[in-house]
Coordinates of C-alpha atoms and ligand atoms in Angstrom, one line a residue:
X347 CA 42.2 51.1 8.4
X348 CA 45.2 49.9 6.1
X349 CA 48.5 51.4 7.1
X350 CA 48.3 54.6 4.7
X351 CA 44.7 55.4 5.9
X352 CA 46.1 55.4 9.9
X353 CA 48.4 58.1 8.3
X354 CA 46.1 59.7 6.4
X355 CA 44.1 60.1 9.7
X356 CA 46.6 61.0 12.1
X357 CA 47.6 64.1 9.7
X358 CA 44.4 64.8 9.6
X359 CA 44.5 65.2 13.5
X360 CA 47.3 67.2 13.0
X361 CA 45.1 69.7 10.8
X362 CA 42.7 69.9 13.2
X363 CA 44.7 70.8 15.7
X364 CA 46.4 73.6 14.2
X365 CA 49.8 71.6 13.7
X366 CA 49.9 70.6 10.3
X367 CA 53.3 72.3 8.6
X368 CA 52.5 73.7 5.4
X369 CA 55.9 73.3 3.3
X370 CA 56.2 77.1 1.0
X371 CA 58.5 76.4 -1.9
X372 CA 60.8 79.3 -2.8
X373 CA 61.6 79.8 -6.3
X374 CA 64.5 82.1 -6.3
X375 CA 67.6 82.1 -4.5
X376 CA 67.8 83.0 -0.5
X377 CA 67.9 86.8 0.2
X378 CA 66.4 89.7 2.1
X379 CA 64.0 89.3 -0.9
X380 CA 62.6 86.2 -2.3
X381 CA 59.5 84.2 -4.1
X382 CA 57.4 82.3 -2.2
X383 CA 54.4 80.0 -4.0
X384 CA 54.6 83.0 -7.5
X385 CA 55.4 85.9 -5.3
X386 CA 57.7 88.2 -4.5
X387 CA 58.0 88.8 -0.6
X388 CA 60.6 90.2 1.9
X389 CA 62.0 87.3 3.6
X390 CA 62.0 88.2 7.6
X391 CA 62.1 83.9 8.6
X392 CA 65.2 82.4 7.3
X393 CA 68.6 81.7 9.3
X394 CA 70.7 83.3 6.6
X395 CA 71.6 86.1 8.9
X396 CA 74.7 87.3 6.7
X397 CA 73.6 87.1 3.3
X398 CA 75.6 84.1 2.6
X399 CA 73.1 81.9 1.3
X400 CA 74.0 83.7 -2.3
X401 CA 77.3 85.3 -1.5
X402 CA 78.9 85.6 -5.2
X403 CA 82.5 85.0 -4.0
X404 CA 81.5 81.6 -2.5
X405 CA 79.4 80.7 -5.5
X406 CA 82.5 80.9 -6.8
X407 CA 84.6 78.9 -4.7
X408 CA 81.9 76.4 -4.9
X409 CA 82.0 76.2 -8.6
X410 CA 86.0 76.6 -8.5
X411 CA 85.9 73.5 -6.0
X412 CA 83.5 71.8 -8.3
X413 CA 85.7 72.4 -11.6
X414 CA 88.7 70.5 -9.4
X415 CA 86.7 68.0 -7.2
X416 CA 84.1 67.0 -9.2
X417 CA 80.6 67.0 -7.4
X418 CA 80.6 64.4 -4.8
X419 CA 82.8 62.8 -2.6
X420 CA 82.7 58.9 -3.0
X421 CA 83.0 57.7 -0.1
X422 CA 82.9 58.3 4.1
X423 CA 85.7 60.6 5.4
X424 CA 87.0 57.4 7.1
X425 CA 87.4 55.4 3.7
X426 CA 88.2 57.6 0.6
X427 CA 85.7 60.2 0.8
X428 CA 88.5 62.9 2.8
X429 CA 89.8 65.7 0.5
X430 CA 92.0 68.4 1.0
X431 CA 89.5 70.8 1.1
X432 CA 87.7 69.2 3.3
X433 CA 90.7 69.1 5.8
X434 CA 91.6 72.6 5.1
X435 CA 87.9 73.7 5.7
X436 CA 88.4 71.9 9.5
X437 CA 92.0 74.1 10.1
X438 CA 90.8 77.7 8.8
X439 CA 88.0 76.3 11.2
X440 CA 90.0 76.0 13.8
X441 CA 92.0 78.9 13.6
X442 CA 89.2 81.3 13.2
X443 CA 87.6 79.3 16.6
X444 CA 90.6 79.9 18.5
X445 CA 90.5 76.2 19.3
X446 CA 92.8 73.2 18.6
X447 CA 90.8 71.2 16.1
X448 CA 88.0 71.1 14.5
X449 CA 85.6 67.9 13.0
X450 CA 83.4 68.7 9.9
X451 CA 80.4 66.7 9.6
X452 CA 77.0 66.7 7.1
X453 CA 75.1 68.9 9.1
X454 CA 74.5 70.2 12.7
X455 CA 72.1 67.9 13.5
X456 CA 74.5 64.9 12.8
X457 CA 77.3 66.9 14.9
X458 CA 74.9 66.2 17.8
X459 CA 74.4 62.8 17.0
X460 CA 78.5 62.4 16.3
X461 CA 79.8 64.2 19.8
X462 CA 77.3 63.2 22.1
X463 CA 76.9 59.0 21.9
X464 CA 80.9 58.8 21.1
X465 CA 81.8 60.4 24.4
X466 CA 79.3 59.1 27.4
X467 CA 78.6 55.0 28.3
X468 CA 76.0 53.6 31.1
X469 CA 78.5 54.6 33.6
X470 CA 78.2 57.9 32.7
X471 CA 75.7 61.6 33.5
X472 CA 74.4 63.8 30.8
X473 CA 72.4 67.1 32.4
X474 CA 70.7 69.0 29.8
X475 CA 68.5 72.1 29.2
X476 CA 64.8 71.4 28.9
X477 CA 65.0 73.6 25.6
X478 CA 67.9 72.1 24.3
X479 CA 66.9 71.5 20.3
X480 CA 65.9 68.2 18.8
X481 CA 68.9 67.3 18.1
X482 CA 70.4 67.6 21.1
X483 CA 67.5 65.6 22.5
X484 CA 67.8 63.0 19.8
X485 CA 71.6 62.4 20.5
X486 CA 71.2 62.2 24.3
X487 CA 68.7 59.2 23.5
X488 CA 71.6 57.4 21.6
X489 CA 73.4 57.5 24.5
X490 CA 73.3 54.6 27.1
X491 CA 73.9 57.6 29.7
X492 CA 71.8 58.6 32.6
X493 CA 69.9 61.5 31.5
X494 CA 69.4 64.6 34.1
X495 CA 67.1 67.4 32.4
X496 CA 67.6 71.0 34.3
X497 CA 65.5 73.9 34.0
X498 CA 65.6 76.7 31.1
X499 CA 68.8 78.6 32.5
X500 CA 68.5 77.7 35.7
X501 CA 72.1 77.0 37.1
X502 CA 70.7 76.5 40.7
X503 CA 68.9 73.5 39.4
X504 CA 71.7 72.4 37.0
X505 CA 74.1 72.2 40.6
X506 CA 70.9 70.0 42.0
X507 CA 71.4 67.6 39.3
X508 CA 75.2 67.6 39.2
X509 CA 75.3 66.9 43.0
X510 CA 72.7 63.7 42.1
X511 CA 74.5 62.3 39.7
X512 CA 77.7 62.5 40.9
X513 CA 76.2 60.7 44.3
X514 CA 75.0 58.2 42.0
X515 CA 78.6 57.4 40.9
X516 CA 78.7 59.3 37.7
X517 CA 82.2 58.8 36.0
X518 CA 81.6 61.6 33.5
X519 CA 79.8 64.4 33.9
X520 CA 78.5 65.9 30.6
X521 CA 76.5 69.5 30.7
X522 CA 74.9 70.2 27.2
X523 CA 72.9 73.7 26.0
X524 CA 72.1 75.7 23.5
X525 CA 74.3 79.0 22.9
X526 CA 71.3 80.8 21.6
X527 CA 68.1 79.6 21.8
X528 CA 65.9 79.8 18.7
X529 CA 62.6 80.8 19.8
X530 CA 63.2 83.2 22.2
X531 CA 67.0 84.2 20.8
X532 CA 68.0 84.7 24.5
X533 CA 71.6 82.9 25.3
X534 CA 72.4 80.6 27.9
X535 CA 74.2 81.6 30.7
X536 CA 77.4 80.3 29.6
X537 CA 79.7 82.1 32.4
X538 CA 77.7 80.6 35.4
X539 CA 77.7 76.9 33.9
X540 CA 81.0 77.1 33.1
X541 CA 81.8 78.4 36.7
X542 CA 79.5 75.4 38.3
X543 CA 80.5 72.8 36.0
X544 CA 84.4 73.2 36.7
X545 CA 82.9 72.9 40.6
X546 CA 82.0 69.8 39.8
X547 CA 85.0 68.5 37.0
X548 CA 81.6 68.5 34.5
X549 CA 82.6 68.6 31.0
X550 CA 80.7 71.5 29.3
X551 CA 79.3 70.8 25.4
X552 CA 77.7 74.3 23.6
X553 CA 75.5 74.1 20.9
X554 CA 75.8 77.4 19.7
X555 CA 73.9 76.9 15.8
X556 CA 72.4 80.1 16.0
X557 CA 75.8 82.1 17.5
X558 CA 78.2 81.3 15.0
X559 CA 78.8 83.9 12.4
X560 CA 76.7 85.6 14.8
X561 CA 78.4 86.4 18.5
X562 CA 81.8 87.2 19.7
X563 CA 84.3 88.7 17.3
X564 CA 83.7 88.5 13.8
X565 CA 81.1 85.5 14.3
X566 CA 83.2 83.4 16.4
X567 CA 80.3 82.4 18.5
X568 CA 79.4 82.6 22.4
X569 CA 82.2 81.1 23.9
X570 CA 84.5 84.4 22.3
X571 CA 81.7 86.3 23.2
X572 CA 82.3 85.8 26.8
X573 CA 85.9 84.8 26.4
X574 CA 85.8 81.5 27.8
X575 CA 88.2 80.0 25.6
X576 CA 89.7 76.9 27.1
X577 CA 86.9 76.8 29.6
X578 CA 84.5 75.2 27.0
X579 CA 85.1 71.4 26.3
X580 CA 83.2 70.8 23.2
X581 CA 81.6 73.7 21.0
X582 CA 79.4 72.5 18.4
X583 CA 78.7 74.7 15.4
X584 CA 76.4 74.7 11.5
X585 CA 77.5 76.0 8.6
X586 CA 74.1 76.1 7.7
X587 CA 72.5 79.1 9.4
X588 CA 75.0 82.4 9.4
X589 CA 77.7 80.7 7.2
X590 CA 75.1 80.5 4.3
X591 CA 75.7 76.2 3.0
X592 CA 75.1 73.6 5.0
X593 CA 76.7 71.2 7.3
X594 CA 78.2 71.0 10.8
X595 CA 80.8 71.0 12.7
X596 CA 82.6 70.1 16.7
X597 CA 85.3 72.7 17.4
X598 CA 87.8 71.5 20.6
X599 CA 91.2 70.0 21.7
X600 CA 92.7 67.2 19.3
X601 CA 92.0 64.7 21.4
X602 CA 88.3 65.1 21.6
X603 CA 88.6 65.4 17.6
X604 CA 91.1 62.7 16.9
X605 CA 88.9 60.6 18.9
X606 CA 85.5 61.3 17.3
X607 CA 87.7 60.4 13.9
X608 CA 87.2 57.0 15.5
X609 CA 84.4 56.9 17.0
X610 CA 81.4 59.3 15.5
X611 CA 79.3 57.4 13.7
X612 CA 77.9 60.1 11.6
X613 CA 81.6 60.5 10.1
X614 CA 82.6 56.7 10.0
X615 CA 79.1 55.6 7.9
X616 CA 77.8 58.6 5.9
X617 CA 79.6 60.3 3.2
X618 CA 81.4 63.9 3.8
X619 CA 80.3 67.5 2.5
X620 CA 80.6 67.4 -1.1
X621 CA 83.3 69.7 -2.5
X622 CA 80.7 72.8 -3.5
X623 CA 79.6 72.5 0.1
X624 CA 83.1 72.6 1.4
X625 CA 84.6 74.8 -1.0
X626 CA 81.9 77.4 -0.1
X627 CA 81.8 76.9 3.5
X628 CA 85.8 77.5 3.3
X629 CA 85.5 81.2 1.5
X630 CA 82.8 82.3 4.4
X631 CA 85.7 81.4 7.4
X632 CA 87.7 83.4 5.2
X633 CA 85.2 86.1 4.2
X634 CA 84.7 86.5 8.2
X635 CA 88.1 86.7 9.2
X636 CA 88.9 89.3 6.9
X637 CA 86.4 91.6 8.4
X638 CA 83.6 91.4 11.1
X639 CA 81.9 94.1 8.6
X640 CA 78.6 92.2 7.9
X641 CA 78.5 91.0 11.3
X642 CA 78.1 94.5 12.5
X643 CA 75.6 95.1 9.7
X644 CA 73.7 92.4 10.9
X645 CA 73.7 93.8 14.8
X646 CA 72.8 97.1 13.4
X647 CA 69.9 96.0 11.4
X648 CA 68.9 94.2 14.5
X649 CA 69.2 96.6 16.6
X650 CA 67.0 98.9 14.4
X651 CA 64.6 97.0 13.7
X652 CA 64.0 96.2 17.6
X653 CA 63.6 99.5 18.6
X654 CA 61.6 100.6 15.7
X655 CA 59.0 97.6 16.7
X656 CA 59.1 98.4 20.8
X657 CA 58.5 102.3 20.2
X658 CA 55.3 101.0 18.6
X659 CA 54.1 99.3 21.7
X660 CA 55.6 95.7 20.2
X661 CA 56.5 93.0 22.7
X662 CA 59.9 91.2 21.0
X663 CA 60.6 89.7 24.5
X664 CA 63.6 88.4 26.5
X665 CA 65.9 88.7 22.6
X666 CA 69.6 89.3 23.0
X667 CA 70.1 88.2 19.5
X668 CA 69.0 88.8 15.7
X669 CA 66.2 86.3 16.4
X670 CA 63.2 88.8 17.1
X671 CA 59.9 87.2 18.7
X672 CA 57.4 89.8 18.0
X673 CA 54.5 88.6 20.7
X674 CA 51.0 88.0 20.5
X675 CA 49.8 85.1 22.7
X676 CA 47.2 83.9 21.2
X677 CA 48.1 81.1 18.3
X678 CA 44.8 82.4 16.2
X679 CA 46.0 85.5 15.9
X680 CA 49.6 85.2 15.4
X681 CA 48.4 82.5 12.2
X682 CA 46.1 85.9 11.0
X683 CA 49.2 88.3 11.5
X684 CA 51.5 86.2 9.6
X685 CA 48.9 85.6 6.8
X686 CA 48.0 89.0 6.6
X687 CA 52.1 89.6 6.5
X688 CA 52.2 87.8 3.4
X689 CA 49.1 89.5 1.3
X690 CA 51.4 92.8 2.4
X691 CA 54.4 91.3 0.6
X692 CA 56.2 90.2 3.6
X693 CA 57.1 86.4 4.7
X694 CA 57.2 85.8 8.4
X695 CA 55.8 82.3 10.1
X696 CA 53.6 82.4 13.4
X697 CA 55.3 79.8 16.0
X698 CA 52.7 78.5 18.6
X699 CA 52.1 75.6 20.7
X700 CA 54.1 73.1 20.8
X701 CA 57.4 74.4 19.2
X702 CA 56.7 77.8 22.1
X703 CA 54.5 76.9 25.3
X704 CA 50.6 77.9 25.0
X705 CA 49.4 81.5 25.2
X706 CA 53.1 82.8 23.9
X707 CA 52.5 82.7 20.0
X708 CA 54.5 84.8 17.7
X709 CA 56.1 85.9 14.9
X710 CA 59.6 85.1 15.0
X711 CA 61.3 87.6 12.8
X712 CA 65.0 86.4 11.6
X713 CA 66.7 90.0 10.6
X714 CA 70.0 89.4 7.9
X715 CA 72.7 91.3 7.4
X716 CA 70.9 91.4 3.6
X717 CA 68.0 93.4 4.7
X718 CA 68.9 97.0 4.0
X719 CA 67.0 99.9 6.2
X720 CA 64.9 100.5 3.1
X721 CA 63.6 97.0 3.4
X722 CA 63.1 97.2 7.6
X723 CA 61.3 100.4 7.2
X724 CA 59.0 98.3 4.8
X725 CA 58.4 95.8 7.4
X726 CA 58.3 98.0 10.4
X727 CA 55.4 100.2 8.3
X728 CA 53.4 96.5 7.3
X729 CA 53.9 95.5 11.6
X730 CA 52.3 98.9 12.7
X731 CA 49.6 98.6 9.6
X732 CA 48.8 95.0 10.6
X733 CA 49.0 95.7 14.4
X734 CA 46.6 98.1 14.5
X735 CA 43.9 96.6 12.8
X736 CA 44.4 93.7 14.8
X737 CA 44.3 96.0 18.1
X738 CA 47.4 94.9 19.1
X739 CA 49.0 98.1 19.6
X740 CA 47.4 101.5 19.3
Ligands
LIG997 C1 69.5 74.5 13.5 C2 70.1 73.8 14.7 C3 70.7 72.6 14.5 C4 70.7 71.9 13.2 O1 71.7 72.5 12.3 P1 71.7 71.9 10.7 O2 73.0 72.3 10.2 O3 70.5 72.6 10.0 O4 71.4 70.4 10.8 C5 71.3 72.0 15.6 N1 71.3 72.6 16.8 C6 70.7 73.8 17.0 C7 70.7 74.4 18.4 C8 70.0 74.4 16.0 O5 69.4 75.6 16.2

């Protein structure tokens, strides 16, 4: 086989195994409605959980930024590529964090890659979640750290691994989770790991992608929403999910940030946010600390839509959050629900094996602050349709 016919084959593997992604292509903007592949479908799967996506006061920010900036940046933030907006984007950021400083990067997945590398050598202990996302994972391998991976929430085991490496001669101690973890949208037990990591003198780094704009006041994330300010070393953040654009950032003291401005790859080889993306990302920070308004929305509709699925015998699982894992086990049939979603008008992906553990497939239903209770009626009426013919609930 020549080198594009081993690829050709191993996708077809994929395929065969039920893990081929299908890409869908929208071809309208993001919101509680959109078109998917010609039609017109409620949207229950993306991570625009305030509406932002198509908020009309940052479209205009973004084209007001445009008008002044021009459309790209030119450079890395280290050279020429640093604008004021970008720098004024990182202290509202700050302020409505309640931390020191912040550092704004391209995405969340390169804040991982920035923090996590730049702050741990050989000499030094990184414990992690065993759900931790990709990113995570991906930034703990670019780190010449030894790497200690604890069970899912399991601060018992955590202590285990702290006590081991700091036996081994640690000199750093660095604890890394998810704030809210995708799949299941349960959060991590913040409190207790705080408690055991300041035991231990362990520095504690939060991933909380799927909090912000989403917990604590206004959106300020899980470490407001358990008040542990000044207790949390390093928060990363996106402004890709709840703040509607894209990007990423790391929220802490100035040190940690004034130090990453030296040493994060990320921001010292590829080029900033562009000006639309900063501009926007700007007006939402603002937007939220106006008013928590369409955060509460967003609980509401949640909340709602939760109860509305459970009194019909619906299993949605350990969620604390927006994220809402409607169970059904079996891979086959959450692939047939989801299908049979979509001939119904609605958009919702199955998740199985290995993105969940086999025998808990789903649908995981992302509710928005966009969705009006017009729109979750509609879904709840297609969930108890669907799940009846399917004899899932009676
Ligand atoms: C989505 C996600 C990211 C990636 O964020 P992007 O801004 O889309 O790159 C990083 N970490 C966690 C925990 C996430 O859920």
């Amino acid at each position: 086989m020549n080198f594009y016919e081993q690829l050709v084959a191993e996708m077809n593997e994929l395929k065969e195994n039920g893990l081929f992604v299908t890409i869908r292509t929208l071809e309208s903007a993001q919101g509680a409605w959109f078109e998917v592949d010609g039609k017109k479908v409620l949207n229950l799967c993306s991570n625009n959980y305030l509406g932002f996506a198509n908020n009309e006061r940052m479209k205009k920010a973004a084209i007001e930024a445009i008008e002044k900036y021009g459309v790209g940046p030119g450079a890395v933030r280290s050279i020429a590529g640093t604008m004021d907006i970008h720098t004024q984007l990182e202290k509202e950021l700050a302020a409505f964090k309640k931390t020191e400083a912040t550092l704004v990067v391209q995405s969340g997945f390169n804040a991982n890659q920035a923090v996590i590398p730049a702050i741990t050598t050989k000499d030094d202990a990184i414990l992690s979640d065993e759900l931790n996302h990709a990113s995570i994972i991906d930034g703990v391998r670019l780190s010449k750290a030894k790497k200690y991976v604890w069970k899912h929430k399991d601060v018992k085991d955590l202590e285990e691994k702290l006590k081991e490496a700091k036996e081994a001669g640690a000199r750093r101690l660095l604890i890394i989770t998810d704030g809210v973890f995708s799949m299941d949208g349960d959060l991590a037990p913040l409190p207790e790991i705080v408690e055991v990591a300041e035991k231990y003198d362990a520095i504690v780094m939060v991933d909380d992608a799927h909090g912000e704009g989403v917990l604590g006041e206004s959106g300020r994330g899980i470490v407001d929403h358990f008040h542990l300010h000044g207790r949390v070393h390093i928060e990363v953040g996106t402004l890709s999910k709840a703040f509607g654009v894209v990007g990423g950032f790391v929220a802490g003291k100035k040190e940690l940030i004034d130090y990453l401005k030296q040493k994060a790859r990320p921001f010292l080889f590829s080029s900033s946010l562009s000006p639309a993306e900063a501009g926007a990302a700007l007006e939402a920070v603002r937007i939220l600390v106006e008013s928590g308004e369409v955060v509460e929305r967003l609980w509401d509709n949640a909340k709602y839509f939760k109860e509305k699925l459970n009194a019909l015998g619906f299993d949605t699982w350990h969620s604390e959050t927006p994220i809402t894992p409607v169970m059904l086990y079996d891979a086959k049939v959450a692939k047939e629900f989801s299908l049979k979603l979509f001939e119904e008008g609605i958009f919702a992906q199955s998740i199985g094996y290995p993105t969940v553990p086999k025998g808990l497939a789903r649908i995981r239903v992302m509710i928005s602050a966009a969705h009006t209770k017009e729109d979750l009626d509609f879904a709840v009426e297609k969930f108890e349709k669907i799940g009846k013919e399917l004899n899932i609930i009676k």
